[in-house]
Short mmCIF file of C-alpha atoms and ligand atoms in Angstrom, two decimals:
data_model
loop_
_atom_site.label_atom_id
_atom_site.label_comp_id
_atom_site.label_asym_id
_atom_site.label_seq_id
_atom_site.Cartn_x
_atom_site.Cartn_y
_atom_site.Cartn_z
CA MET H 7 43.97 -24.41 18.03
CA LEU H 8 43.09 -23.29 14.51
CA ASP H 9 41.15 -26.50 13.75
CA TRP H 10 39.27 -26.08 16.99
CA GLN H 11 38.32 -22.48 16.13
CA ILE H 12 37.15 -23.58 12.66
CA ASP H 13 35.04 -26.34 14.27
CA LEU H 14 33.47 -23.67 16.44
CA GLY H 15 32.42 -21.81 13.33
CA ALA H 16 35.11 -19.14 12.96
CA THR H 17 35.25 -18.05 9.33
CA GLU H 18 37.82 -15.29 9.32
CA ALA H 19 40.97 -14.13 11.05
CA ILE H 20 40.63 -10.73 12.63
CA GLY H 21 44.25 -9.81 13.41
CA GLU H 22 47.00 -9.14 10.90
CA THR H 23 49.56 -11.10 12.95
CA PRO H 24 49.10 -14.40 14.84
CA VAL H 25 48.93 -14.29 18.65
CA ASN H 26 50.68 -17.02 20.64
CA ARG H 27 48.34 -17.52 23.57
CA TYR H 28 50.70 -20.07 25.22
CA GLU H 29 53.43 -17.50 25.67
CA THR H 30 53.88 -16.37 29.29
CA PRO H 31 53.53 -12.64 29.39
CA LYS H 32 56.78 -10.86 30.17
CA LYS H 33 56.67 -9.08 33.51
CA GLN H 34 56.46 -5.39 32.73
CA PRO H 35 58.05 -2.99 35.21
CA LYS H 36 55.29 -0.93 36.80
CA PRO H 37 55.38 2.48 35.18
CA GLU H 38 55.69 5.39 37.53
CA VAL H 39 52.49 7.35 37.40
CA ASN H 40 52.85 10.98 36.65
CA ALA H 41 49.45 12.41 37.56
CA GLU H 42 49.92 15.51 35.46
CA ALA H 43 50.77 13.53 32.36
CA VAL H 44 47.81 11.18 32.84
CA ALA H 45 45.21 13.84 33.55
CA PRO H 46 44.74 15.05 29.96
CA VAL H 47 44.26 11.46 28.78
CA LEU H 48 41.53 10.88 31.31
CA ALA H 49 39.86 14.22 30.66
CA PRO H 50 36.50 13.64 28.95
CA THR H 51 36.81 13.89 25.21
CA ALA H 52 34.74 16.34 23.23
CA ASP H 53 31.15 15.44 22.42
CA PRO H 54 31.61 12.91 19.54
CA ALA H 55 28.53 14.18 17.68
CA ALA H 56 29.74 17.78 17.97
CA GLU H 57 33.17 16.82 16.67
CA ALA H 58 31.55 14.84 13.84
CA ARG H 59 29.41 17.88 12.98
CA THR H 60 32.48 20.15 12.77
CA LEU H 61 34.31 17.69 10.51
CA ALA H 62 31.25 17.00 8.36
CA ASP H 63 30.36 20.67 7.88
CA ALA H 64 33.90 21.43 6.72
CA ALA H 65 33.67 18.84 3.93
CA GLN H 66 33.10 20.57 0.59
CA ASP H 67 32.49 17.47 -1.53
CA LEU H 68 32.04 13.70 -1.23
CA ASP H 69 35.78 12.98 -1.32
CA GLY H 70 36.29 15.52 1.45
CA LEU H 71 33.50 13.90 3.46
CA LYS H 72 35.05 10.46 3.04
CA ALA H 73 38.39 11.83 4.23
CA ALA H 74 36.66 13.51 7.19
CA ILE H 75 35.01 10.24 8.26
CA SER H 76 38.26 8.36 7.90
CA GLY H 77 39.91 10.88 10.24
CA PHE H 78 37.16 10.56 12.87
CA GLU H 79 38.57 8.56 15.78
CA LEU H 80 35.72 8.66 18.31
CA CYS H 81 33.68 5.72 17.04
CA GLU H 82 34.82 2.40 18.50
CA LEU H 83 33.57 0.48 15.46
CA LYS H 84 36.42 1.91 13.40
CA LYS H 85 38.95 -0.06 15.46
CA GLY H 86 37.43 -3.44 14.65
CA ALA H 87 36.70 -2.81 10.98
CA ARG H 88 38.91 -3.58 8.04
CA SER H 89 37.53 -0.91 5.70
CA LEU H 90 35.70 2.34 5.66
CA VAL H 91 32.58 1.58 3.61
CA PHE H 92 31.54 4.96 2.26
CA SER H 93 29.32 4.53 -0.77
CA ASP H 94 28.76 2.91 -4.12
CA GLY H 95 26.74 3.65 -7.22
CA VAL H 96 26.52 7.02 -8.89
CA PRO H 97 26.98 10.22 -6.87
CA GLY H 98 24.30 12.71 -7.90
CA ALA H 99 21.77 9.96 -8.74
CA ARG H 100 18.13 10.86 -8.09
CA VAL H 101 17.75 7.96 -5.66
CA MET H 102 19.94 7.59 -2.56
CA VAL H 103 19.58 4.30 -0.69
CA ILE H 104 20.55 4.26 2.99
CA GLY H 105 21.21 0.88 4.61
CA GLU H 106 22.28 -0.07 8.09
CA ALA H 107 25.96 -0.98 8.30
CA PRO H 108 28.49 -3.07 6.40
CA GLY H 109 28.58 -6.81 6.98
CA ARG H 110 31.52 -9.14 6.48
CA ASP H 111 31.52 -8.98 2.67
CA GLU H 112 31.19 -5.21 2.59
CA ASP H 113 33.98 -4.84 5.16
CA ARG H 114 36.22 -7.00 2.96
CA GLU H 115 35.43 -5.15 -0.27
CA GLY H 116 34.99 -1.64 1.08
CA ARG H 117 31.67 -1.21 -0.79
CA PRO H 118 28.11 -1.27 0.61
CA PHE H 119 25.64 -4.05 -0.19
CA VAL H 120 27.88 -6.52 -1.99
CA GLY H 121 26.84 -9.66 -0.05
CA ARG H 122 23.63 -11.68 -0.39
CA ALA H 123 21.40 -8.84 0.76
CA GLY H 124 23.17 -6.56 -1.71
CA GLN H 125 22.54 -8.96 -4.58
CA LEU H 126 18.86 -8.93 -3.72
CA LEU H 127 18.90 -5.15 -3.50
CA ASP H 128 20.45 -4.98 -6.99
CA ALA H 129 17.85 -7.41 -8.36
CA MET H 130 15.00 -5.41 -6.79
CA PHE H 131 16.11 -2.10 -8.27
CA ALA H 132 16.90 -3.71 -11.62
CA GLU H 133 13.18 -4.60 -11.86
CA ILE H 134 12.41 -0.89 -12.15
CA GLY H 135 15.42 -0.11 -14.37
CA HIS H 136 17.61 1.25 -11.57
CA GLY H 137 21.11 0.19 -10.57
CA ARG H 138 24.67 1.12 -9.76
CA ALA H 139 27.09 2.43 -12.42
CA GLY H 140 25.91 1.61 -15.95
CA ALA H 141 22.18 1.28 -15.19
CA GLU H 142 19.62 3.25 -17.16
CA HIS H 143 18.55 5.01 -13.96
CA PRO H 144 21.41 5.20 -11.48
CA ILE H 145 21.19 4.89 -7.72
CA TYR H 146 23.63 5.96 -5.02
CA ILE H 147 24.07 3.73 -1.97
CA THR H 148 25.41 4.30 1.52
CA ASN H 149 24.85 3.13 5.11
CA VAL H 150 24.12 4.79 8.43
CA MET H 151 27.38 3.32 9.77
CA PRO H 152 30.51 3.26 7.61
CA TRP H 153 32.22 0.57 9.73
CA ARG H 154 31.17 -3.03 10.35
CA PRO H 155 29.86 -3.62 13.89
CA PRO H 156 31.36 -6.73 15.55
CA GLN H 157 29.35 -9.92 14.91
CA ASN H 158 27.01 -7.77 12.77
CA ARG H 159 25.28 -6.48 15.89
CA GLU H 160 22.98 -3.46 15.52
CA PRO H 161 24.71 -0.12 15.95
CA THR H 162 23.92 1.42 19.35
CA PRO H 163 21.92 4.67 19.65
CA ASP H 164 25.15 6.47 20.68
CA GLU H 165 27.00 5.18 17.62
CA ILE H 166 24.14 6.24 15.37
CA ALA H 167 23.95 9.69 16.99
CA MET H 168 27.66 10.36 16.58
CA MET H 169 27.65 9.37 12.89
CA MET H 170 24.46 11.27 12.00
CA PRO H 171 26.21 14.55 11.15
CA PHE H 172 28.20 12.67 8.51
CA LEU H 173 25.06 11.08 7.06
CA GLU H 174 23.26 14.41 6.96
CA ARG H 175 26.18 16.01 5.14
CA HIS H 176 26.36 13.00 2.84
CA VAL H 177 22.77 13.59 1.77
CA ALA H 178 23.37 17.33 1.34
CA LEU H 179 26.44 16.75 -0.86
CA ALA H 180 24.99 13.87 -2.91
CA LYS H 181 21.83 15.93 -3.61
CA PRO H 182 19.41 13.07 -4.37
CA ASP H 183 15.75 13.79 -5.19
CA VAL H 184 14.53 11.05 -2.85
CA LEU H 185 15.88 8.86 -0.06
CA VAL H 186 15.07 5.16 0.36
CA LEU H 187 15.59 3.90 3.91
CA MET H 188 16.32 0.20 4.13
CA GLY H 189 15.07 -1.24 7.43
CA ASN H 190 14.74 -0.16 11.02
CA VAL H 191 18.21 1.17 11.73
CA SER H 192 18.10 3.73 8.94
CA CYS H 193 14.53 4.68 9.95
CA MET H 194 15.73 5.16 13.52
CA ALA H 195 18.65 7.29 12.34
CA VAL H 196 16.80 9.46 9.83
CA LEU H 197 13.21 9.52 11.14
CA GLY H 198 13.90 8.91 14.84
CA LYS H 199 11.50 5.96 14.87
CA LYS H 200 11.40 2.22 14.33
CA GLY H 201 8.62 -0.11 13.26
CA ILE H 202 9.37 -0.81 9.61
CA THR H 203 6.23 -2.91 9.14
CA ARG H 204 4.16 0.20 9.87
CA LEU H 205 6.51 2.76 8.31
CA ARG H 206 7.24 1.05 5.00
CA GLY H 207 5.50 2.21 1.87
CA THR H 208 4.49 5.62 3.26
CA TRP H 209 6.33 8.66 1.96
CA VAL H 210 7.50 11.11 4.61
CA GLU H 211 9.79 14.14 4.62
CA ALA H 212 13.19 14.14 6.35
CA LEU H 213 16.58 15.81 5.81
CA GLY H 214 14.75 18.07 3.37
CA LYS H 215 13.85 15.18 1.04
CA PRO H 216 10.93 12.87 0.33
CA VAL H 217 11.74 9.62 2.10
CA LEU H 218 10.45 6.10 1.46
CA PRO H 219 11.06 3.46 4.15
CA MET H 220 11.25 -0.12 2.83
CA PHE H 221 11.94 -3.58 4.21
CA HIS H 222 15.66 -4.32 4.39
CA PRO H 223 16.72 -6.90 1.75
CA ALA H 224 18.28 -9.03 4.52
CA TYR H 225 14.78 -9.25 6.03
CA LEU H 226 13.33 -10.16 2.64
CA LEU H 227 15.83 -13.03 2.39
CA ARG H 228 14.48 -14.38 5.67
CA SER H 229 10.82 -13.56 4.94
CA PRO H 230 10.27 -13.92 1.18
CA LEU H 231 6.52 -13.35 1.54
CA ALA H 232 7.26 -9.72 2.38
CA LYS H 233 8.63 -9.26 -1.15
CA ARG H 234 5.08 -8.44 -2.19
CA GLU H 235 5.15 -5.27 -0.09
CA ALA H 236 8.68 -4.50 -1.28
CA TRP H 237 7.47 -4.71 -4.88
CA ALA H 238 4.62 -2.30 -4.13
CA ASP H 239 7.16 0.10 -2.59
CA LEU H 240 9.41 -0.10 -5.65
CA LEU H 241 6.44 0.74 -7.87
CA SER H 242 5.62 3.66 -5.60
CA LEU H 243 9.24 4.85 -5.96
CA GLN H 244 9.06 4.54 -9.73
CA ALA H 245 5.78 6.46 -9.87
CA ARG H 246 7.20 9.20 -7.66
CA LEU H 247 10.25 9.58 -9.89
CA ARG H 248 8.08 9.77 -13.00
CA SER H 249 5.68 12.32 -11.57
N1 LIG M 308 23.29 -4.51 5.02
C1 LIG M 308 23.32 -3.18 5.07
O1 LIG M 308 22.46 -2.54 5.67
N2 LIG M 308 24.30 -2.54 4.43
C2 LIG M 308 25.26 -3.17 3.75
O2 LIG M 308 26.13 -2.51 3.19
C3 LIG M 308 25.20 -4.58 3.72
C4 LIG M 308 24.21 -5.24 4.36
#
């Protein structure tokens, strides 16, 4: 079975314990239904975004915000993810980079942008003297979604909406001078619009900060010709920070 899965392209085991799919399920006695006991379970849960807002607003610092997100149970992505990927880099840095969501490598390590796209992101910022801890000019990095979506699918509009209060609070607590939005998902979340080819390179205002949309490094890996525009955007960021 395992060889067959590997032939199909499986690269990681999701569960902590093996499942024997040949085992005949034991017949469970039908539970007696107690309507009163079931009713509260079926009652609609609170508005996830409203609950996220309450938790986020109560967070007094970044550690508190991380704890608040880790206690938020209304996002399905949490169930399939290994780690909560909160942030990396230097809190309080002038530049805050917002990506989309963790991929497999980030989910394993619990840090954003550590896979191939992350290596390109590091190389891009290094060109203008910026980087994570230890760089001359530090950056702070997070994602719209703190949990890896299954098969790296795009987060849905509902998932983005329910996690937005946390992202907004994240920006307020990290206090960057500028935000850099990597790709369409973060533009959708922060600016309410997509179309990165049109949006990139033009400074706008959102969440009370100057915001620069850029091509996502994963896109640049697939379309290296677009690195020319990405370079122009990095220079625009550098000029903005110097001015
Ligand atoms: N892509 C993202 O948008 N974020 C990550 O953390 C990794 C890849």
